[in-house]
Coordinates of C-alpha atoms and ligand atoms in Angstrom, one line a residue:
X1 CA 2.0 39.9 7.1
X2 CA 4.2 37.0 8.1
X3 CA 3.8 34.6 10.6
X4 CA 5.8 35.8 14.1
X5 CA 4.6 33.4 16.2
X6 CA 3.3 30.2 16.9
X7 CA -0.6 30.3 16.5
X8 CA -2.8 28.5 19.2
X9 CA -6.4 27.3 18.9
X10 CA -5.8 27.1 15.0
X11 CA -7.9 23.7 15.4
X12 CA -10.8 25.5 17.1
X13 CA -11.0 28.1 14.0
X14 CA -13.6 27.0 11.4
X15 CA -12.5 25.8 8.0
X16 CA -13.5 29.4 6.8
X17 CA -11.6 31.2 9.5
X18 CA -8.3 28.7 8.3
X19 CA -8.4 29.7 5.0
X20 CA -8.7 33.9 5.9
X21 CA -5.6 32.9 8.2
X22 CA -3.9 31.9 5.2
X23 CA -5.0 34.4 3.0
X24 CA -3.8 37.1 5.7
X25 CA -0.6 35.9 7.4
X26 CA 0.9 33.8 4.2
X27 CA -0.7 36.4 1.6
X28 CA -2.2 33.2 -0.3
X29 CA -3.5 35.1 -3.3
X30 CA -7.3 35.0 -4.6
X31 CA -6.8 32.6 -7.2
X32 CA -5.3 29.8 -4.8
X33 CA -8.4 30.7 -2.5
X34 CA -10.7 29.9 -5.4
X35 CA -9.0 26.6 -5.8
X36 CA -9.6 25.4 -2.3
X37 CA -13.2 26.8 -2.6
X38 CA -13.7 25.3 -5.3
X39 CA -12.4 21.8 -4.2
X40 CA -15.1 21.7 -1.6
X41 CA -17.8 18.9 -2.0
X42 CA -20.9 20.6 -3.3
X43 CA -22.7 18.3 -0.7
X44 CA -22.3 20.0 2.7
X45 CA -23.1 16.8 4.6
X46 CA -20.5 14.8 2.4
X47 CA -17.9 17.6 2.9
X48 CA -18.4 17.4 6.7
X49 CA -18.1 13.6 6.1
X50 CA -14.8 14.0 4.4
X51 CA -13.5 16.9 6.7
X52 CA -14.0 14.3 9.6
X53 CA -11.2 12.0 8.4
X54 CA -8.5 13.9 9.1
X55 CA -7.6 17.6 10.9
X56 CA -7.6 20.8 10.2
X57 CA -9.6 20.3 6.7
X58 CA -9.9 23.2 4.8
X59 CA -10.9 21.4 1.3
X60 CA -10.3 18.0 -0.6
X61 CA -7.3 16.9 -2.3
X62 CA -8.8 14.7 -5.6
X63 CA -7.0 11.8 -7.2
X64 CA -8.5 10.0 -10.6
X65 CA -10.3 7.1 -9.7
X66 CA -10.4 4.5 -12.4
X67 CA -11.0 1.1 -13.7
X68 CA -8.7 -2.2 -14.6
X69 CA -10.7 -4.4 -16.3
X70 CA -10.0 -8.2 -17.6
X71 CA -8.4 -9.4 -14.3
X72 CA -8.7 -13.3 -13.9
X73 CA -7.7 -14.2 -10.8
X74 CA -8.3 -18.1 -9.8
X75 CA -10.5 -18.4 -12.2
X76 CA -12.8 -15.4 -11.6
X77 CA -13.2 -11.7 -13.1
X78 CA -12.5 -8.9 -11.5
X79 CA -12.5 -5.2 -12.6
X80 CA -10.2 -3.5 -10.5
X81 CA -10.5 0.3 -9.1
X82 CA -7.6 2.2 -8.8
X83 CA -7.3 5.6 -7.3
X84 CA -3.9 7.1 -8.5
X85 CA -2.6 10.3 -9.9
X86 CA 0.1 8.9 -12.0
X87 CA -0.4 8.2 -15.9
X88 CA 0.1 5.3 -17.3
X89 CA -0.4 2.8 -14.2
X90 CA -3.9 2.1 -15.1
X91 CA -3.4 1.7 -18.5
X92 CA -0.4 -0.7 -17.6
X93 CA -2.5 -2.8 -15.5
X94 CA -5.4 -3.6 -17.9
X95 CA -3.0 -4.2 -20.9
X96 CA -1.1 -6.7 -18.9
X97 CA -4.4 -8.4 -17.3
X98 CA -6.0 -8.6 -20.5
X99 CA -2.9 -10.5 -22.1
X100 CA -2.6 -13.0 -19.2
X101 CA -6.6 -13.4 -19.0
X102 CA -5.7 -15.0 -22.2
X103 CA -2.7 -17.3 -21.0
X104 CA -4.4 -18.8 -17.8
X105 CA -5.0 -15.4 -15.6
X106 CA -3.5 -14.8 -12.2
X107 CA -2.9 -18.1 -9.5
X108 CA -3.0 -17.0 -6.0
X109 CA -2.9 -18.0 -2.6
X110 CA -2.5 -16.5 0.8
X111 CA -1.0 -17.7 4.1
X112 CA -2.7 -17.5 7.3
X113 CA -3.9 -14.3 8.4
X114 CA -1.5 -13.5 11.5
X115 CA -1.5 -10.4 12.6
X116 CA 1.5 -8.9 15.2
X117 CA 1.6 -6.5 18.3
X118 CA 4.0 -6.3 20.5
X119 CA 4.4 -4.9 24.2
X120 CA 8.0 -3.3 24.9
X121 CA 9.0 -3.2 28.3
X122 CA 11.9 -2.6 30.6
X123 CA 12.3 -5.3 33.5
X124 CA 14.9 -5.1 36.2
X125 CA 14.4 -8.0 38.3
X126 CA 15.2 -11.5 37.4
X127 CA 15.0 -13.0 34.3
X128 CA 13.9 -16.4 35.6
X129 CA 11.3 -14.9 37.3
X130 CA 9.8 -13.3 34.6
X131 CA 9.6 -16.6 32.4
X132 CA 7.8 -18.1 35.4
X133 CA 5.2 -15.4 35.8
X134 CA 4.7 -15.8 32.0
X135 CA 4.8 -19.8 31.8
X136 CA 1.9 -19.9 34.8
X137 CA 0.0 -16.8 33.3
X138 CA -0.1 -17.2 29.7
X139 CA -3.6 -18.7 28.8
X140 CA -5.1 -16.6 32.1
X141 CA -3.7 -13.4 30.3
X142 CA -5.3 -14.3 27.2
X143 CA -8.9 -15.1 29.0
X144 CA -8.5 -11.8 30.7
X145 CA -8.8 -9.9 27.2
X146 CA -11.7 -12.0 27.0
X147 CA -14.2 -8.8 27.2
X148 CA -12.1 -7.0 24.4
X149 CA -12.1 -9.8 22.1
X150 CA -16.0 -11.1 22.4
X151 CA -17.0 -9.6 18.9
X152 CA -13.5 -10.5 16.8
X153 CA -13.9 -13.9 18.4
X154 CA -17.7 -13.9 17.1
X155 CA -15.8 -13.3 13.8
X156 CA -13.6 -16.2 13.8
X157 CA -10.5 -13.9 15.1
X158 CA -9.0 -12.7 18.6
X159 CA -5.6 -13.5 20.1
X160 CA -3.8 -16.7 18.5
X161 CA -1.0 -16.7 20.8
X162 CA 1.5 -14.9 23.2
X163 CA 5.2 -15.2 23.2
X164 CA 8.2 -13.7 25.3
X165 CA 11.0 -12.2 23.9
X166 CA 14.1 -11.8 26.1
X167 CA 16.1 -9.0 24.2
X168 CA 18.5 -8.2 27.3
X169 CA 20.9 -9.3 25.6
X170 CA 20.5 -6.4 22.4
X171 CA 19.3 -3.4 24.6
X172 CA 19.7 -3.2 28.5
X173 CA 16.8 -4.8 30.4
X174 CA 14.5 -4.9 27.4
X175 CA 12.0 -7.7 27.0
X176 CA 8.6 -7.9 25.0
X177 CA 5.3 -9.6 24.6
X178 CA 4.9 -11.1 21.2
X179 CA 1.4 -11.1 20.6
X180 CA -0.5 -13.2 17.3
X181 CA -3.8 -12.1 16.7
X182 CA -6.4 -12.9 13.9
X183 CA -8.7 -10.2 13.0
X184 CA -10.6 -11.8 10.5
X185 CA -11.9 -9.8 7.4
X186 CA -10.7 -6.2 9.4
X187 CA -7.3 -4.9 9.2
X188 CA -7.7 -4.5 13.0
X189 CA -5.4 -1.9 14.1
X190 CA -7.8 -0.4 16.8
X191 CA -8.5 -3.7 18.2
X192 CA -4.7 -5.1 18.3
X193 CA -4.0 -1.6 20.2
X194 CA -6.6 -1.4 22.7
X195 CA -5.9 -5.2 23.7
X196 CA -2.4 -4.7 23.8
X197 CA -2.7 -1.5 26.3
X198 CA -5.4 -3.5 28.5
X199 CA -2.8 -6.5 28.2
X200 CA 0.0 -4.5 29.2
X201 CA -1.6 -3.4 32.5
X202 CA -3.0 -6.8 33.3
X203 CA 1.2 -8.1 32.7
X204 CA 2.8 -5.2 35.0
X205 CA 0.4 -5.9 37.6
X206 CA 1.1 -9.4 37.8
X207 CA 4.6 -9.5 37.7
X208 CA 5.1 -7.0 39.8
X209 CA 2.9 -8.7 42.2
X210 CA 4.5 -12.0 42.0
X211 CA 7.6 -10.6 42.4
X212 CA 6.9 -9.2 45.6
X213 CA 5.4 -12.3 46.9
X214 CA 8.3 -14.4 46.2
X215 CA 10.7 -11.3 47.9
X216 CA 12.3 -11.1 44.2
X217 CA 11.5 -7.5 43.9
X218 CA 11.9 -5.5 40.5
X219 CA 10.0 -2.7 38.3
X220 CA 8.4 -3.6 35.2
X221 CA 8.2 -0.3 32.9
X222 CA 5.7 -0.3 29.9
X223 CA 7.6 1.5 27.1
X224 CA 4.8 1.1 24.5
X225 CA 2.5 -1.1 23.5
X226 CA 1.6 -1.1 19.7
X227 CA 0.8 -3.4 16.4
X228 CA 3.4 -3.9 14.2
X229 CA 3.1 -3.2 10.7
X230 CA 5.4 -6.1 9.8
X231 CA 3.0 -9.1 9.2
X232 CA 5.5 -11.6 7.3
X233 CA 3.2 -14.8 8.2
X234 CA 0.4 -13.1 6.4
X235 CA 1.5 -13.2 2.9
X236 CA 0.4 -13.7 -0.9
X237 CA 1.8 -15.7 -3.4
X238 CA 0.3 -14.7 -7.0
X239 CA 1.8 -16.3 -10.2
X240 CA 1.5 -15.9 -14.0
X241 CA 2.3 -18.7 -16.4
X242 CA 2.7 -19.3 -19.9
X243 CA 4.6 -21.0 -22.9
X244 CA 7.6 -18.6 -23.9
X245 CA 6.3 -18.5 -27.3
X246 CA 2.9 -16.8 -26.4
X247 CA 5.2 -13.8 -25.0
X248 CA 6.2 -13.1 -28.7
X249 CA 3.2 -10.6 -29.3
X250 CA 5.4 -8.0 -27.3
X251 CA 8.2 -7.1 -30.0
X252 CA 8.6 -7.4 -33.7
X253 CA 12.3 -7.5 -33.1
X254 CA 11.8 -10.0 -30.4
X255 CA 11.1 -14.1 -30.5
X256 CA 8.9 -15.0 -27.5
X257 CA 12.0 -17.2 -25.9
X258 CA 14.4 -13.8 -26.0
X259 CA 11.5 -11.7 -24.4
X260 CA 11.2 -14.1 -21.6
X261 CA 15.1 -14.5 -21.2
X262 CA 15.6 -10.9 -21.2
X263 CA 12.7 -10.2 -18.7
X264 CA 14.2 -13.0 -16.3
X265 CA 17.4 -11.0 -16.7
X266 CA 15.6 -7.7 -15.9
X267 CA 14.2 -9.6 -12.7
X268 CA 17.4 -10.5 -11.4
X269 CA 19.0 -7.3 -11.8
X270 CA 16.3 -6.2 -9.6
X271 CA 17.2 -9.1 -7.2
X272 CA 21.3 -8.0 -7.0
X273 CA 20.9 -4.3 -6.7
X274 CA 19.0 -2.5 -4.4
X275 CA 19.1 0.6 -6.5
X276 CA 17.4 -1.1 -9.3
X277 CA 15.3 -3.1 -7.0
X278 CA 13.8 0.0 -5.5
X279 CA 12.3 1.5 -8.6
X280 CA 11.6 -2.3 -9.5
X281 CA 9.3 -2.4 -6.5
X282 CA 8.0 0.9 -6.9
X283 CA 6.4 -0.4 -10.1
X284 CA 4.6 -2.8 -7.9
X285 CA 3.5 -0.4 -5.4
X286 CA 2.5 1.3 -8.4
X287 CA -0.7 -1.2 -8.9
X288 CA -0.5 -2.2 -4.9
X289 CA -1.2 1.3 -3.5
X290 CA -3.9 2.4 -6.0
X291 CA -5.9 -0.6 -4.9
X292 CA -5.1 0.0 -1.2
X293 CA -6.0 3.5 -1.7
X294 CA -9.2 2.9 -3.5
X295 CA -10.1 0.5 -0.8
X296 CA -9.5 2.7 2.1
X297 CA -6.6 0.8 3.2
X298 CA -3.5 2.0 4.6
X299 CA -0.8 2.4 1.7
X300 CA 1.8 3.6 4.1
X301 CA 1.4 0.1 6.2
X302 CA 1.4 -2.0 3.1
X303 CA 4.3 -0.1 1.7
X304 CA 6.5 -0.4 5.0
X305 CA 5.7 -4.0 5.2
X306 CA 6.6 -4.6 1.7
X307 CA 9.7 -2.6 1.8
X308 CA 10.8 -4.5 5.2
X309 CA 10.0 -8.2 3.4
X310 CA 12.1 -7.3 0.3
X311 CA 15.3 -6.7 2.7
X312 CA 14.2 -9.7 5.3
X313 CA 17.6 -11.4 4.2
X314 CA 19.7 -8.2 5.2
X315 CA 20.1 -6.7 1.8
X316 CA 17.0 -4.6 -0.3
X317 CA 15.6 -6.9 -3.3
X318 CA 12.8 -7.4 -6.1
X319 CA 9.8 -8.9 -4.4
X320 CA 9.1 -10.5 -7.5
X321 CA 10.7 -13.0 -9.5
X322 CA 10.4 -14.6 -13.1
X323 CA 12.2 -17.8 -14.3
X324 CA 11.9 -20.1 -17.6
X325 CA 11.6 -24.0 -17.0
X326 CA 11.9 -25.8 -20.6
X327 CA 9.3 -24.1 -22.6
X328 CA 7.6 -22.6 -19.1
X329 CA 7.4 -18.6 -18.4
X330 CA 6.9 -18.2 -15.0
X331 CA 6.3 -14.5 -13.1
X332 CA 5.6 -14.5 -9.5
X333 CA 5.4 -12.0 -6.3
X334 CA 5.4 -13.0 -2.8
X335 CA 4.3 -9.9 -0.8
X336 CA 3.1 -9.6 2.9
X337 CA 0.5 -7.4 3.5
X338 CA -2.1 -6.5 6.4
X339 CA -5.6 -5.0 4.8
X340 CA -9.2 -5.1 5.9
X341 CA -12.6 -5.5 4.0
X342 CA -14.5 -4.4 7.2
X343 CA -14.1 -1.7 9.7
X344 CA -12.2 1.8 9.5
X345 CA -12.2 3.8 6.5
X346 CA -13.2 0.8 4.6
X347 CA -16.4 1.3 6.0
X348 CA -16.7 5.1 6.3
X349 CA -15.8 6.1 3.0
X350 CA -18.4 6.1 0.1
X351 CA -15.7 5.3 -2.6
X352 CA -13.9 2.7 0.0
X353 CA -17.5 1.2 0.0
X354 CA -18.0 1.3 -3.8
X355 CA -14.5 -0.2 -4.5
X356 CA -15.5 -2.9 -2.4
X357 CA -18.9 -3.1 -4.2
X358 CA -17.2 -3.2 -7.8
X359 CA -14.8 -6.3 -6.0
X360 CA -18.0 -8.1 -5.0
X361 CA -17.4 -7.7 -1.4
X362 CA -14.2 -9.6 -1.2
X363 CA -13.1 -10.8 1.9
X364 CA -9.8 -9.9 3.4
X365 CA -8.0 -12.4 2.1
X366 CA -9.6 -12.1 -1.4
X367 CA -8.6 -8.4 -1.1
X368 CA -5.1 -9.3 -1.1
X369 CA -4.9 -11.4 -4.0
X370 CA -6.5 -8.4 -6.0
X371 CA -3.9 -5.9 -4.7
X372 CA -1.3 -8.5 -5.5
X373 CA -2.6 -8.9 -9.0
X374 CA -2.7 -5.3 -9.7
X375 CA 0.9 -5.2 -8.2
X376 CA 2.1 -7.6 -10.7
X377 CA 0.2 -6.8 -13.6
X378 CA 2.2 -3.4 -13.3
X379 CA 5.3 -4.7 -12.2
X380 CA 5.1 -7.0 -15.8
X381 CA 4.3 -4.1 -17.9
X382 CA 7.0 -1.9 -16.8
X383 CA 9.4 -4.5 -17.5
X384 CA 8.3 -5.7 -20.6
X385 CA 8.2 -1.8 -21.9
X386 CA 11.9 -1.1 -20.5
X387 CA 12.9 -4.3 -22.1
X388 CA 11.6 -3.5 -25.6
X389 CA 10.5 -0.1 -26.5
X390 CA 11.9 1.7 -23.4
X391 CA 9.4 3.4 -21.1
X392 CA 9.7 6.6 -22.5
X393 CA 7.1 6.0 -25.8
X394 CA 4.2 5.0 -23.3
X395 CA 4.7 7.8 -21.4
X396 CA 5.6 10.2 -24.1
X397 CA 1.8 9.0 -25.8
X398 CA -0.1 10.0 -22.4
X399 CA 2.1 13.0 -22.3
X400 CA 0.9 14.1 -26.2
X401 CA -2.8 13.3 -25.1
X402 CA -2.6 15.7 -22.0
X403 CA -1.1 18.3 -24.1
X404 CA -3.6 18.1 -26.8
X405 CA -6.5 17.8 -23.9
X406 CA -5.1 21.0 -22.7
X407 CA -4.6 22.8 -26.1
X408 CA -8.1 22.0 -26.4
X409 CA -7.4 20.7 -30.3
X410 CA -10.1 18.7 -32.6
X411 CA -10.2 14.6 -33.0
X412 CA -8.9 15.0 -36.8
X413 CA -5.8 17.3 -35.1
X414 CA -5.4 14.9 -32.4
X415 CA -4.9 12.2 -35.2
X416 CA -2.2 14.0 -37.1
X417 CA -0.5 14.8 -33.8
X418 CA -0.4 11.5 -33.0
X419 CA 1.0 10.4 -36.1
X420 CA 3.5 13.4 -36.4
X421 CA 5.2 12.5 -32.9
X422 CA 5.5 8.5 -33.5
X423 CA 9.2 9.0 -33.9
X424 CA 9.8 12.5 -32.2
X425 CA 10.2 14.1 -28.9
X426 CA 7.1 15.7 -27.5
X427 CA 7.1 18.8 -25.5
X428 CA 4.8 21.3 -25.0
X429 CA 6.3 23.5 -27.2
X430 CA 7.0 21.5 -30.1
X431 CA 3.3 20.0 -29.9
X432 CA 2.0 23.9 -29.5
X433 CA 4.1 25.2 -32.9
X434 CA 3.2 21.8 -34.6
X435 CA -0.7 22.6 -34.0
X436 CA 0.4 26.6 -35.0
X437 CA 1.7 25.1 -38.3
X438 CA -1.4 23.8 -39.0
X439 CA -3.5 26.6 -38.3
X440 CA -1.5 29.1 -40.2
Ligands
LIG501 C1 7.4 4.2 -12.7 O1 6.2 4.9 -12.0 C2 7.7 3.2 -13.0 C3 8.8 2.5 -13.2 O2 10.0 3.1 -13.1 C4 9.1 0.7 -12.4 C5 10.2 -0.1 -12.9 O3 10.9 0.6 -13.8 O4 10.1 -0.9 -12.9 C6 8.1 2.3 -14.6

């Protein structure tokens, strides 16, 4: 049987009924139905918690949760929880962290936690009337929101500023209220959106009232009120610094200076060429996303914000840069992001809570530094491999380990295989025939 028309009431079906529907209409084989059911959590209470994070849930999709130890950030040790499905990422982060912990560790600073919300509206009346109403009511509007901002203000947050932006030259009769928030340790998306929707009502009513009173009629139509995931004022700056000689340990054929120069060259390429920049930054987000996910934060928001920042001068560029000054090699990353350590999934997901405990209950700012450190560590390891042995050597080692695990070989054979494939290309067929030859 195939689906012939739209199904109504799908969301009302139980998860079991949804799976049956899949079986009947999409002829899902028994093996896949079993996989779906095997991946449900055995504890019904936990399963119902996970199911409710989303909609139409029929099972769970696991990704590994691992630890990258030895991160020394501003003199404090961290073991970083990472949720990621790609092999080599956690190992790469851990490897870089260990090396840099012996060379001063990561140094990081964070600029103010400014979050942005926008009320986009259409106004067909006089621009000067709009400006006048805004100027006279700006403070009052902030106070009108007091009932909605009270608990955030108690935590040191709230509305920090509102400005009126005239974009009518770019789009007919288009204006914005640009609202700056401090959301303390929360990412604050719900808080911001609630305030914006209330503020939009107050603003529309006030402008239209004053237009009427002053006999300069006009209509104000709110198009939408929503936070912006672009937070360029909420940035982490993180860097690593050591003498060039210390980098001599990465390749037998290269001195520390040669390594450093090649490394700088690689980041310069990622600065001028968008094709390379995207892959270079992807390596940064390998580390960042894994921590963002492990702590229950929104990786789509963090990615979108970072990529917009990478293109802030009109061309997509590397988020990190490297330089050599005299005998000193410096590698740094500057990236904006909006994350939280309270509220939302950070508080609701048991594994996110566990991650935050592992990170010693960081503030949002401390978490930003940890995320950036994982990003910079992964970036360092990726570029290091690329300019020395190439990326495949490490990947192939992992690939080989995975194949050997799948084939269920003993420790002795494992060691022999690792030795045999040191200088050879790894593939499932080759590894299998190596094992078969050995057992013959
Ligand atoms: C792979 O996930 C990431 C890299 O491609 C990053 C890079 O090329 O810098 C290795």
